[in-house]
PDB file of C-alpha atoms and ligand atoms in Angstrom:
ATOM      1  CA  UNK A 442       0.000   0.000   0.000  1.00 46.00           C
ATOM      2  CA  UNK A 443       1.313   3.428  -0.906  1.00 48.00           C
ATOM      3  CA  UNK A 444      -0.601   6.594  -0.251  1.00 62.00           C
ATOM      4  CA  UNK A 445       0.227  10.025  -1.633  1.00 85.00           C
ATOM      5  CA  UNK A 446       0.934  12.608   1.038  1.00 97.00           C
ATOM      6  CA  UNK A 447       2.972  15.804   0.828  1.00 97.00           C
ATOM      7  CA  UNK A 448       4.594  15.613   4.260  1.00 98.00           C
ATOM      8  CA  UNK A 449       4.367  11.895   5.080  1.00 98.00           C
ATOM      9  CA  UNK A 450       5.603   8.660   3.601  1.00 98.00           C
ATOM     10  CA  UNK A 451       3.517   5.566   4.226  1.00 97.00           C
ATOM     11  CA  UNK A 452       4.553   2.085   3.213  1.00 97.00           C
ATOM     12  CA  UNK A 453       3.533  -1.367   4.386  1.00 97.00           C
ATOM     13  CA  UNK A 454       5.750  -4.452   4.159  1.00 97.00           C
ATOM     14  CA  UNK A 455       4.772  -8.070   3.498  1.00 97.00           C
ATOM     15  CA  UNK A 456       4.301  -8.685   7.251  1.00 96.00           C
ATOM     16  CA  UNK A 457       1.707  -5.929   7.576  1.00 98.00           C
ATOM     17  CA  UNK A 458       4.076  -3.515   9.341  1.00 98.00           C
ATOM     18  CA  UNK A 459       3.344   0.022   8.173  1.00 98.00           C
ATOM     19  CA  UNK A 460       6.154   2.575   8.392  1.00 98.00           C
ATOM     20  CA  UNK A 461       4.895   6.134   8.672  1.00 98.00           C
ATOM     21  CA  UNK A 462       7.678   8.662   8.100  1.00 98.00           C
ATOM     22  CA  UNK A 463       7.311  12.370   8.843  1.00 98.00           C
ATOM     23  CA  UNK A 464       8.976  13.789   5.759  1.00 98.00           C
ATOM     24  CA  UNK A 465      10.143  17.417   6.112  1.00 98.00           C
ATOM     25  CA  UNK A 466      13.844  16.768   6.697  1.00 98.00           C
ATOM     26  CA  UNK A 467      14.929  20.313   5.734  1.00 97.00           C
ATOM     27  CA  UNK A 468      12.846  21.592   8.685  1.00 98.00           C
ATOM     28  CA  UNK A 469      13.835  18.667  10.922  1.00 98.00           C
ATOM     29  CA  UNK A 470      10.354  17.168  10.380  1.00 98.00           C
ATOM     30  CA  UNK A 471       8.712  19.867  12.480  1.00 98.00           C
ATOM     31  CA  UNK A 472       4.941  19.578  12.669  1.00 98.00           C
ATOM     32  CA  UNK A 473       3.044  22.235  10.755  1.00 98.00           C
ATOM     33  CA  UNK A 474      -0.686  22.331  10.155  1.00 97.00           C
ATOM     34  CA  UNK A 475      -0.330  20.299   6.963  1.00 98.00           C
ATOM     35  CA  UNK A 476       1.495  17.509   8.817  1.00 98.00           C
ATOM     36  CA  UNK A 477      -1.290  17.368  11.409  1.00 98.00           C
ATOM     37  CA  UNK A 478      -3.979  17.180   8.701  1.00 98.00           C
ATOM     38  CA  UNK A 479      -2.079  14.448   6.912  1.00 98.00           C
ATOM     39  CA  UNK A 480      -1.379  12.535  10.138  1.00 98.00           C
ATOM     40  CA  UNK A 481      -5.106  12.610  10.824  1.00 98.00           C
ATOM     41  CA  UNK A 482      -5.820  11.145   7.360  1.00 98.00           C
ATOM     42  CA  UNK A 483      -3.002   8.618   7.680  1.00 98.00           C
ATOM     43  CA  UNK A 484      -4.408   7.253  10.936  1.00 98.00           C
ATOM     44  CA  UNK A 485      -7.732   6.737   9.177  1.00 98.00           C
ATOM     45  CA  UNK A 486      -6.015   4.958   6.284  1.00 98.00           C
ATOM     46  CA  UNK A 487      -4.204   2.705   8.792  1.00 98.00           C
ATOM     47  CA  UNK A 488      -7.406   1.948  10.727  1.00 97.00           C
ATOM     48  CA  UNK A 489      -9.346   1.077   7.581  1.00 97.00           C
ATOM     49  CA  UNK A 490      -6.653  -1.151   6.078  1.00 97.00           C
ATOM     50  CA  UNK A 491      -7.106  -4.563   7.655  1.00 95.00           C
ATOM     51  CA  UNK A 492      -3.798  -5.727   6.148  1.00 97.00           C
ATOM     52  CA  UNK A 493      -1.929  -3.354   8.498  1.00 98.00           C
ATOM     53  CA  UNK A 494      -1.076  -5.184  11.726  1.00 98.00           C
ATOM     54  CA  UNK A 495       1.365  -2.723  13.351  1.00 98.00           C
ATOM     55  CA  UNK A 496       2.921   0.711  12.829  1.00 98.00           C
ATOM     56  CA  UNK A 497       6.385   2.250  13.133  1.00 98.00           C
ATOM     57  CA  UNK A 498       6.505   6.057  13.217  1.00 99.00           C
ATOM     58  CA  UNK A 499       9.821   7.728  12.385  1.00 98.00           C
ATOM     59  CA  UNK A 500      11.364  10.864  10.879  1.00 98.00           C
ATOM     60  CA  UNK A 501      13.073  11.375   7.515  1.00 98.00           C
ATOM     61  CA  UNK A 502      16.793  12.157   7.375  1.00 97.00           C
ATOM     62  CA  UNK A 503      19.707  11.544   9.689  1.00 92.00           C
ATOM     63  CA  UNK A 504      19.143  14.209  12.295  1.00 97.00           C
ATOM     64  CA  UNK A 505      15.632  14.273  13.676  1.00 98.00           C
ATOM     65  CA  UNK A 506      12.592  12.248  14.549  1.00 98.00           C
ATOM     66  CA  UNK A 507      10.590  15.469  14.882  1.00 98.00           C
ATOM     67  CA  UNK A 508      12.071  18.743  16.212  1.00 98.00           C
ATOM     68  CA  UNK A 509       8.733  19.994  17.521  1.00 97.00           C
ATOM     69  CA  UNK A 510       5.789  21.999  16.345  1.00 98.00           C
ATOM     70  CA  UNK A 511       6.592  24.423  13.536  1.00 97.00           C
ATOM     71  CA  UNK A 512       7.742  27.476  15.502  1.00 97.00           C
ATOM     72  CA  UNK A 513       7.041  29.789  12.559  1.00 97.00           C
ATOM     73  CA  UNK A 514       3.357  28.805  12.662  1.00 97.00           C
ATOM     74  CA  UNK A 515       3.267  28.955  16.470  1.00 97.00           C
ATOM     75  CA  UNK A 516       4.586  32.514  16.484  1.00 97.00           C
ATOM     76  CA  UNK A 517       1.325  33.983  15.145  1.00 97.00           C
ATOM     77  CA  UNK A 518      -1.052  32.302  17.597  1.00 98.00           C
ATOM     78  CA  UNK A 519      -3.374  34.256  19.899  1.00 98.00           C
ATOM     79  CA  UNK A 520      -5.262  32.846  22.910  1.00 98.00           C
ATOM     80  CA  UNK A 521      -8.225  31.534  20.897  1.00 98.00           C
ATOM     81  CA  UNK A 522      -6.250  30.059  17.988  1.00 98.00           C
ATOM     82  CA  UNK A 523      -3.661  28.729  20.466  1.00 98.00           C
ATOM     83  CA  UNK A 524      -6.288  26.717  22.301  1.00 98.00           C
ATOM     84  CA  UNK A 525      -7.671  25.415  19.001  1.00 98.00           C
ATOM     85  CA  UNK A 526      -4.219  24.349  17.797  1.00 98.00           C
ATOM     86  CA  UNK A 527      -3.526  22.611  21.111  1.00 98.00           C
ATOM     87  CA  UNK A 528      -6.870  20.756  20.984  1.00 98.00           C
ATOM     88  CA  UNK A 529      -6.307  19.714  17.373  1.00 98.00           C
ATOM     89  CA  UNK A 530      -2.828  18.362  18.149  1.00 98.00           C
ATOM     90  CA  UNK A 531      -4.183  16.525  21.179  1.00 98.00           C
ATOM     91  CA  UNK A 532      -6.955  14.956  19.097  1.00 98.00           C
ATOM     92  CA  UNK A 533      -4.630  13.710  16.353  1.00 98.00           C
ATOM     93  CA  UNK A 534      -2.175  12.220  18.871  1.00 98.00           C
ATOM     94  CA  UNK A 535      -5.090  10.674  20.793  1.00 98.00           C
ATOM     95  CA  UNK A 536      -6.133   8.881  17.602  1.00 98.00           C
ATOM     96  CA  UNK A 537      -2.623   7.431  17.318  1.00 98.00           C
ATOM     97  CA  UNK A 538      -2.665   6.301  20.950  1.00 98.00           C
ATOM     98  CA  UNK A 539      -6.142   4.817  20.486  1.00 98.00           C
ATOM     99  CA  UNK A 540      -5.078   2.567  17.610  1.00 98.00           C
ATOM    100  CA  UNK A 541      -5.580  -1.024  18.774  1.00 98.00           C
ATOM    101  CA  UNK A 542      -2.635  -2.373  16.807  1.00 98.00           C
ATOM    102  CA  UNK A 543       0.846  -1.790  18.293  1.00 98.00           C
ATOM    103  CA  UNK A 544       2.514   1.513  17.395  1.00 98.00           C
ATOM    104  CA  UNK A 545       6.250   2.052  18.007  1.00 99.00           C
ATOM    105  CA  UNK A 546       8.076   5.371  17.721  1.00 99.00           C
ATOM    106  CA  UNK A 547      11.509   4.814  16.158  1.00 98.00           C
ATOM    107  CA  UNK A 548      13.189   7.931  17.564  1.00 98.00           C
ATOM    108  CA  UNK A 549      16.056   8.552  15.143  1.00 98.00           C
ATOM    109  CA  UNK A 550      17.451  11.829  16.512  1.00 98.00           C
ATOM    110  CA  UNK A 551      15.842  14.942  18.011  1.00 98.00           C
ATOM    111  CA  UNK A 552      12.374  14.378  19.490  1.00 98.00           C
ATOM    112  CA  UNK A 553      11.656  17.772  20.981  1.00 98.00           C
ATOM    113  CA  UNK A 554       8.397  19.489  21.903  1.00 98.00           C
ATOM    114  CA  UNK A 555       5.635  18.117  19.669  1.00 98.00           C
ATOM    115  CA  UNK A 556       8.099  15.424  18.516  1.00 98.00           C
ATOM    116  CA  UNK A 557       8.503  14.143  22.053  1.00 98.00           C
ATOM    117  CA  UNK A 558       4.720  14.370  22.481  1.00 98.00           C
ATOM    118  CA  UNK A 559       4.230  12.337  19.289  1.00 98.00           C
ATOM    119  CA  UNK A 560       6.662   9.695  20.574  1.00 99.00           C
ATOM    120  CA  UNK A 561       4.786   9.641  23.896  1.00 98.00           C
ATOM    121  CA  UNK A 562       1.489   9.024  22.079  1.00 98.00           C
ATOM    122  CA  UNK A 563       2.975   5.855  20.540  1.00 98.00           C
ATOM    123  CA  UNK A 564       2.648   2.661  22.590  1.00 98.00           C
ATOM    124  CA  UNK A 565       6.421   2.022  22.713  1.00 98.00           C
ATOM    125  CA  UNK A 566       9.578   4.014  21.963  1.00 98.00           C
ATOM    126  CA  UNK A 567      12.904   2.777  20.600  1.00 98.00           C
ATOM    127  CA  UNK A 568      15.631   5.420  20.319  1.00 98.00           C
ATOM    128  CA  UNK A 569      18.917   5.667  18.443  1.00 98.00           C
ATOM    129  CA  UNK A 570      21.948   6.277  20.662  1.00 97.00           C
ATOM    130  CA  UNK A 571      22.206   9.859  19.320  1.00 97.00           C
ATOM    131  CA  UNK A 572      18.566  10.694  20.119  1.00 98.00           C
ATOM    132  CA  UNK A 573      17.686  13.644  22.338  1.00 98.00           C
ATOM    133  CA  UNK A 574      14.201  13.991  23.739  1.00 98.00           C
ATOM    134  CA  UNK A 575      12.637  16.838  25.666  1.00 98.00           C
ATOM    135  CA  UNK A 576       9.872  19.380  26.080  1.00 98.00           C
ATOM    136  CA  UNK A 577      11.569  22.795  25.601  1.00 98.00           C
ATOM    137  CA  UNK A 578       8.327  24.785  25.177  1.00 98.00           C
ATOM    138  CA  UNK A 579       9.042  27.032  28.201  1.00 98.00           C
ATOM    139  CA  UNK A 580      11.988  28.434  26.240  1.00 98.00           C
ATOM    140  CA  UNK A 581       9.363  29.778  23.809  1.00 98.00           C
ATOM    141  CA  UNK A 582       7.149  31.068  26.612  1.00 98.00           C
ATOM    142  CA  UNK A 583       4.774  28.121  26.220  1.00 98.00           C
ATOM    143  CA  UNK A 584       3.977  24.754  27.781  1.00 98.00           C
ATOM    144  CA  UNK A 585       3.604  21.449  25.929  1.00 98.00           C
ATOM    145  CA  UNK A 586       0.151  21.508  24.336  1.00 98.00           C
ATOM    146  CA  UNK A 587      -0.262  18.198  22.518  1.00 98.00           C
ATOM    147  CA  UNK A 588      -0.760  16.021  25.602  1.00 98.00           C
ATOM    148  CA  UNK A 589       2.857  16.224  26.789  1.00 98.00           C
ATOM    149  CA  UNK A 590       2.129  17.469  30.309  1.00 98.00           C
ATOM    150  CA  UNK A 591      -0.187  14.476  30.807  1.00 98.00           C
ATOM    151  CA  UNK A 592       1.694  11.684  29.033  1.00 98.00           C
ATOM    152  CA  UNK A 593       5.185  12.605  30.252  1.00 98.00           C
ATOM    153  CA  UNK A 594       3.862  12.618  33.821  1.00 97.00           C
ATOM    154  CA  UNK A 595       2.298   9.179  33.306  1.00 96.00           C
ATOM    155  CA  UNK A 596       5.538   7.905  31.775  1.00 97.00           C
ATOM    156  CA  UNK A 597       8.155   9.154  34.254  1.00 98.00           C
ATOM    157  CA  UNK A 598       6.276  10.484  37.290  1.00 97.00           C
ATOM    158  CA  UNK A 599       5.248  13.931  38.452  1.00 97.00           C
ATOM    159  CA  UNK A 600       8.504  15.363  39.869  1.00 98.00           C
ATOM    160  CA  UNK A 601      10.728  14.168  37.019  1.00 98.00           C
ATOM    161  CA  UNK A 602       8.189  15.339  34.413  1.00 98.00           C
ATOM    162  CA  UNK A 603       7.906  18.766  35.987  1.00 98.00           C
ATOM    163  CA  UNK A 604      11.696  19.042  36.156  1.00 98.00           C
ATOM    164  CA  UNK A 605      11.981  18.214  32.440  1.00 98.00           C
ATOM    165  CA  UNK A 606       9.158  20.587  31.496  1.00 98.00           C
ATOM    166  CA  UNK A 607      10.337  23.492  33.685  1.00 98.00           C
ATOM    167  CA  UNK A 608      13.999  23.271  32.652  1.00 98.00           C
ATOM    168  CA  UNK A 609      13.146  22.360  29.052  1.00 98.00           C
ATOM    169  CA  UNK A 610      16.415  20.443  28.922  1.00 98.00           C
ATOM    170  CA  UNK A 611      17.297  17.794  26.360  1.00 98.00           C
ATOM    171  CA  UNK A 612      17.316  14.227  27.653  1.00 98.00           C
ATOM    172  CA  UNK A 613      19.912  12.083  25.894  1.00 98.00           C
ATOM    173  CA  UNK A 614      19.036   8.512  24.881  1.00 98.00           C
ATOM    174  CA  UNK A 615      20.786   6.789  27.803  1.00 98.00           C
ATOM    175  CA  UNK A 616      19.047   8.909  30.411  1.00 98.00           C
ATOM    176  CA  UNK A 617      15.731   8.531  28.551  1.00 98.00           C
ATOM    177  CA  UNK A 618      16.145   4.760  28.903  1.00 98.00           C
ATOM    178  CA  UNK A 619      17.081   5.012  32.601  1.00 98.00           C
ATOM    179  CA  UNK A 620      13.988   7.053  33.478  1.00 98.00           C
ATOM    180  CA  UNK A 621      11.651   4.872  31.412  1.00 97.00           C
ATOM    181  CA  UNK A 622      10.975   7.429  28.710  1.00 98.00           C
ATOM    182  CA  UNK A 623      12.133   5.009  25.992  1.00 98.00           C
ATOM    183  CA  UNK A 624      11.941   1.205  26.005  1.00 98.00           C
ATOM    184  CA  UNK A 625      15.242   0.566  24.290  1.00 98.00           C
ATOM    185  CA  UNK A 626      18.291   2.326  22.849  1.00 98.00           C
ATOM    186  CA  UNK A 627      20.027   0.998  19.742  1.00 98.00           C
ATOM    187  CA  UNK A 628      23.100   1.930  17.756  1.00 97.00           C
ATOM    188  CA  UNK A 629      22.143   3.608  14.491  1.00 90.00           C
ATOM    189  CA  UNK A 630      18.664   3.638  12.975  1.00 93.00           C
ATOM    190  CA  UNK A 631      15.966   2.249  15.293  1.00 98.00           C
ATOM    191  CA  UNK A 632      13.436   1.317  12.571  1.00 98.00           C
ATOM    192  CA  UNK A 633      14.781  -2.222  12.072  1.00 97.00           C
ATOM    193  CA  UNK A 634      14.807  -2.854  15.829  1.00 98.00           C
ATOM    194  CA  UNK A 635      11.227  -1.574  16.049  1.00 98.00           C
ATOM    195  CA  UNK A 636      10.234  -3.996  13.290  1.00 98.00           C
ATOM    196  CA  UNK A 637      12.047  -6.842  15.056  1.00 97.00           C
ATOM    197  CA  UNK A 638      10.089  -6.116  18.246  1.00 98.00           C
ATOM    198  CA  UNK A 639       6.857  -5.986  16.254  1.00 98.00           C
ATOM    199  CA  UNK A 640       7.632  -9.391  14.701  1.00 97.00           C
ATOM    200  CA  UNK A 641       7.714 -10.838  18.226  1.00 97.00           C
ATOM    201  CA  UNK A 642       4.496  -9.066  19.203  1.00 98.00           C
ATOM    202  CA  UNK A 643       2.722 -10.167  16.030  1.00 97.00           C
ATOM    203  CA  UNK A 644       3.393 -13.820  16.888  1.00 96.00           C
ATOM    204  CA  UNK A 645       1.036 -13.476  19.859  1.00 97.00           C
ATOM    205  CA  UNK A 646      -2.769 -13.645  19.735  1.00 96.00           C
ATOM    206  CA  UNK A 647      -3.925 -10.483  17.940  1.00 96.00           C
ATOM    207  CA  UNK A 648      -7.074 -10.025  20.019  1.00 98.00           C
ATOM    208  CA  UNK A 649      -4.994 -10.407  23.191  1.00 98.00           C
ATOM    209  CA  UNK A 650      -2.634  -7.675  21.941  1.00 98.00           C
ATOM    210  CA  UNK A 651      -5.597  -5.408  21.191  1.00 98.00           C
ATOM    211  CA  UNK A 652      -7.099  -6.002  24.639  1.00 98.00           C
ATOM    212  CA  UNK A 653      -3.701  -5.483  26.307  1.00 98.00           C
ATOM    213  CA  UNK A 654      -3.470  -2.033  24.674  1.00 98.00           C
ATOM    214  CA  UNK A 655      -7.042  -1.213  25.733  1.00 98.00           C
ATOM    215  CA  UNK A 656      -6.494  -2.417  29.317  1.00 98.00           C
ATOM    216  CA  UNK A 657      -3.208  -0.551  29.831  1.00 97.00           C
ATOM    217  CA  UNK A 658      -4.759   2.624  28.451  1.00 94.00           C
ATOM    218  CA  UNK A 659      -7.209   2.640  31.367  1.00 94.00           C
ATOM    219  CA  UNK A 660      -4.408   2.263  33.950  1.00 93.00           C
ATOM    220  CA  UNK A 661      -4.844   4.767  36.753  1.00 90.00           C
ATOM    221  CA  UNK A 662      -8.512   5.423  35.978  1.00 93.00           C
ATOM    222  CA  UNK A 663     -11.308   4.318  38.288  1.00 94.00           C
ATOM    223  CA  UNK A 664     -12.557   1.823  35.729  1.00 96.00           C
ATOM    224  CA  UNK A 665      -9.109   0.291  35.094  1.00 97.00           C
ATOM    225  CA  UNK A 666      -9.558  -2.889  37.131  1.00 97.00           C
ATOM    226  CA  UNK A 667     -13.170  -3.506  36.011  1.00 97.00           C
ATOM    227  CA  UNK A 668     -12.144  -2.926  32.435  1.00 98.00           C
ATOM    228  CA  UNK A 669      -9.243  -5.387  32.767  1.00 98.00           C
ATOM    229  CA  UNK A 670     -11.620  -8.090  34.051  1.00 98.00           C
ATOM    230  CA  UNK A 671     -14.061  -7.410  31.196  1.00 98.00           C
ATOM    231  CA  UNK A 672     -11.312  -7.611  28.557  1.00 98.00           C
ATOM    232  CA  UNK A 673      -9.861 -10.737  30.213  1.00 98.00           C
ATOM    233  CA  UNK A 674     -13.289 -12.394  30.223  1.00 98.00           C
ATOM    234  CA  UNK A 675     -13.891 -11.444  26.600  1.00 98.00           C
ATOM    235  CA  UNK A 676     -10.637 -13.174  25.608  1.00 98.00           C
ATOM    236  CA  UNK A 677     -11.748 -16.380  27.339  1.00 98.00           C
ATOM    237  CA  UNK A 678     -14.432 -16.701  24.658  1.00 98.00           C
ATOM    238  CA  UNK A 679     -11.997 -16.522  21.711  1.00 98.00           C
ATOM    239  CA  UNK A 680     -10.650 -19.308  19.508  1.00 98.00           C
ATOM    240  CA  UNK A 681      -7.169 -17.833  20.119  1.00 98.00           C
ATOM    241  CA  UNK A 682      -7.522 -18.517  23.865  1.00 98.00           C
ATOM    242  CA  UNK A 683      -8.516 -22.147  23.144  1.00 97.00           C
ATOM    243  CA  UNK A 684      -5.603 -22.474  20.710  1.00 97.00           C
ATOM    244  CA  UNK A 685      -3.052 -20.823  23.050  1.00 97.00           C
ATOM    245  CA  UNK A 686      -3.913 -22.968  26.059  1.00 97.00           C
ATOM    246  CA  UNK A 687      -4.287 -26.178  24.013  1.00 98.00           C
ATOM    247  CA  UNK A 688      -0.941 -25.566  22.277  1.00 97.00           C
ATOM    248  CA  UNK A 689       0.762 -25.124  25.655  1.00 97.00           C
ATOM    249  CA  UNK A 690      -0.739 -28.343  27.011  1.00 98.00           C
ATOM    250  CA  UNK A 691       0.175 -30.214  23.805  1.00 98.00           C
ATOM    251  CA  UNK A 692       3.732 -28.801  23.998  1.00 98.00           C
ATOM    252  CA  UNK A 693       3.573 -27.121  20.578  1.00 97.00           C
ATOM    253  CA  UNK A 694       3.639 -23.546  19.231  1.00 96.00           C
ATOM    254  CA  UNK A 695       0.204 -21.895  18.929  1.00 97.00           C
ATOM    255  CA  UNK A 696      -1.263 -21.065  15.551  1.00 96.00           C
ATOM    256  CA  UNK A 697      -3.472 -18.038  16.190  1.00 97.00           C
ATOM    257  CA  UNK A 698      -6.353 -17.222  13.827  1.00 96.00           C
ATOM    258  CA  UNK A 699      -7.226 -13.833  15.322  1.00 95.00           C
ATOM    259  CA  UNK A 700     -10.739 -15.057  16.129  1.00 96.00           C
TER     260      UNK A 700
HETATM  261  N1  COA B 449       9.984  24.665  13.801  1.00 90.60           N
HETATM  262  C1  COA B 449      10.300  25.221  12.634  1.00 90.60           C
HETATM  263  N2  COA B 449      11.507  25.050  12.036  1.00 90.60           N
HETATM  264  C2  COA B 449      12.398  24.273  12.671  1.00 90.60           C
HETATM  265  C3  COA B 449      12.131  23.671  13.904  1.00 90.60           C
HETATM  266  C4  COA B 449      10.856  23.888  14.480  1.00 90.60           C
HETATM  267  N3  COA B 449      10.483  23.322  15.633  1.00 90.60           N
HETATM  268  N4  COA B 449      13.222  22.966  14.294  1.00 90.60           N
HETATM  269  C5  COA B 449      14.150  23.136  13.322  1.00 90.60           C
HETATM  270  N5  COA B 449      13.648  23.926  12.341  1.00 90.60           N
HETATM  271  C6  COA B 449      14.320  24.352  11.107  1.00 90.60           C
HETATM  272  C7  COA B 449      15.334  25.465  11.366  1.00 90.60           C
HETATM  273  O1  COA B 449      14.698  26.718  11.419  1.00 90.60           O
HETATM  274  C8  COA B 449      16.226  25.299  10.155  1.00 90.60           C
HETATM  275  O2  COA B 449      15.595  25.842   9.052  1.00 90.60           O
HETATM  276  P1  COA B 449      16.430  26.791   8.011  1.00 90.60           P
HETATM  277  O3  COA B 449      17.505  25.889   7.473  1.00 90.60           O
HETATM  278  O4  COA B 449      15.401  27.189   6.999  1.00 90.60           O
HETATM  279  O5  COA B 449      16.978  27.911   8.839  1.00 90.60           O
HETATM  280  C9  COA B 449      16.268  23.777   9.956  1.00 90.60           C
HETATM  281  O6  COA B 449      15.074  23.272  10.590  1.00 90.60           O
HETATM  282  C10 COA B 449      17.451  23.087  10.596  1.00 90.60           C
HETATM  283  O7  COA B 449      17.480  23.412  11.970  1.00 90.60           O
HETATM  284  P2  COA B 449      18.757  24.038  12.708  1.00 90.60           P
HETATM  285  O8  COA B 449      18.290  24.764  13.922  1.00 90.60           O
HETATM  286  O9  COA B 449      19.609  24.792  11.738  1.00 90.60           O
HETATM  287  O10 COA B 449      19.522  22.696  13.117  1.00 90.60           O
HETATM  288  P3  COA B 449      20.569  22.509  14.310  1.00 90.60           P
HETATM  289  O11 COA B 449      21.185  21.180  14.116  1.00 90.60           O
HETATM  290  O12 COA B 449      21.458  23.696  14.430  1.00 90.60           O
HETATM  291  O13 COA B 449      19.664  22.458  15.655  1.00 90.60           O
HETATM  292  C11 COA B 449      17.793  21.767  17.003  1.00 90.60           C
HETATM  293  C12 COA B 449      18.767  21.419  15.876  1.00 90.60           C
HETATM  294  C13 COA B 449      16.742  20.685  17.068  1.00 90.60           C
HETATM  295  C14 COA B 449      18.541  21.853  18.340  1.00 90.60           C
HETATM  296  C15 COA B 449      17.149  23.143  16.698  1.00 90.60           C
HETATM  297  O14 COA B 449      16.637  23.100  15.370  1.00 90.60           O
HETATM  298  C16 COA B 449      16.002  23.520  17.612  1.00 90.60           C
HETATM  299  O15 COA B 449      16.247  23.914  18.749  1.00 90.60           O
HETATM  300  N6  COA B 449      14.757  23.414  17.117  1.00 90.60           N
HETATM  301  C17 COA B 449      13.586  23.803  17.866  1.00 90.60           C
HETATM  302  C18 COA B 449      13.287  22.808  18.952  1.00 90.60           C
HETATM  303  C19 COA B 449      12.085  23.270  19.764  1.00 90.60           C
HETATM  304  O16 COA B 449      12.120  24.216  20.519  1.00 90.60           O
HETATM  305  N7  COA B 449      10.989  22.520  19.608  1.00 90.60           N
HETATM  306  C20 COA B 449       9.801  22.746  20.358  1.00 90.60           C
HETATM  307  C21 COA B 449       8.812  23.469  19.557  1.00 90.60           C
HETATM  308  S1  COA B 449       7.282  23.507  20.440  1.00 90.60           S
END
């Protein structure tokens, strides 16, 4: 599958892994309005294409995943348009987080501001050893507005998140791994490692993976435990559950049908 976008590249391999590349390398893949509109459309394309089983999001070029929101566009915002832009960014990133197939950010360089927020909206993050993440919005007189204050806090805890947001400092890959901001650090380009992790995930029962994403998303909410039990119970009625347990008892590998 290949879709024509101006600021994105979308391609799906024979295993159903779709690579979505933010493609504005001369501006370090910064997120302008066009990128947000196209990301919104791309998520719809991904949702509607049943051949797509997983997604890797990355940035074009050697230097950056995404170096933030487009500061040129930000500079003309007023209170009303600022709130609208923040809400729109939040909504697009929410749609990425709400995908029920696994989504990995392959962080191949700078992931600052909106870039860090995009990586945080993905289910997992794998970074190159030269990556630098951070939320430097205070240096522009702003705060993160695409969900970063919420997701960074969930990812690394309140005090650490507030420190990162208030200093706006860059967090190098090794520290990002230590504080749980990224799952893994690799030498060179992280896309292949992301695909390798997805291969392992895609060997598991697909409905179980979907329900795992849904259950973890509710973590910390009042309904989290009830929701977990509901999703667990639902899985007990699937053919994949029968196959998984039978395969274990018969000492063989399971052959999941996704039903
Ligand atoms: N918005 C708009 N343009 C951006 C951008 C952003 N967030 N980040 C980088 N660019 C552009 C630069 O203006 C430059 O364009 P030009 O060649 O037309 O002048 C080009 O991308 C290359 O960036 P440059 O700053 O020259 O690269 P560098 O290697 O010297 O520095 C960074 C890299 C990431 C440290 C630096 O670009 C930066 O600080 N970017 C902004 C990060 C930020 O504050 N993001 C949060 C926004 S909410």
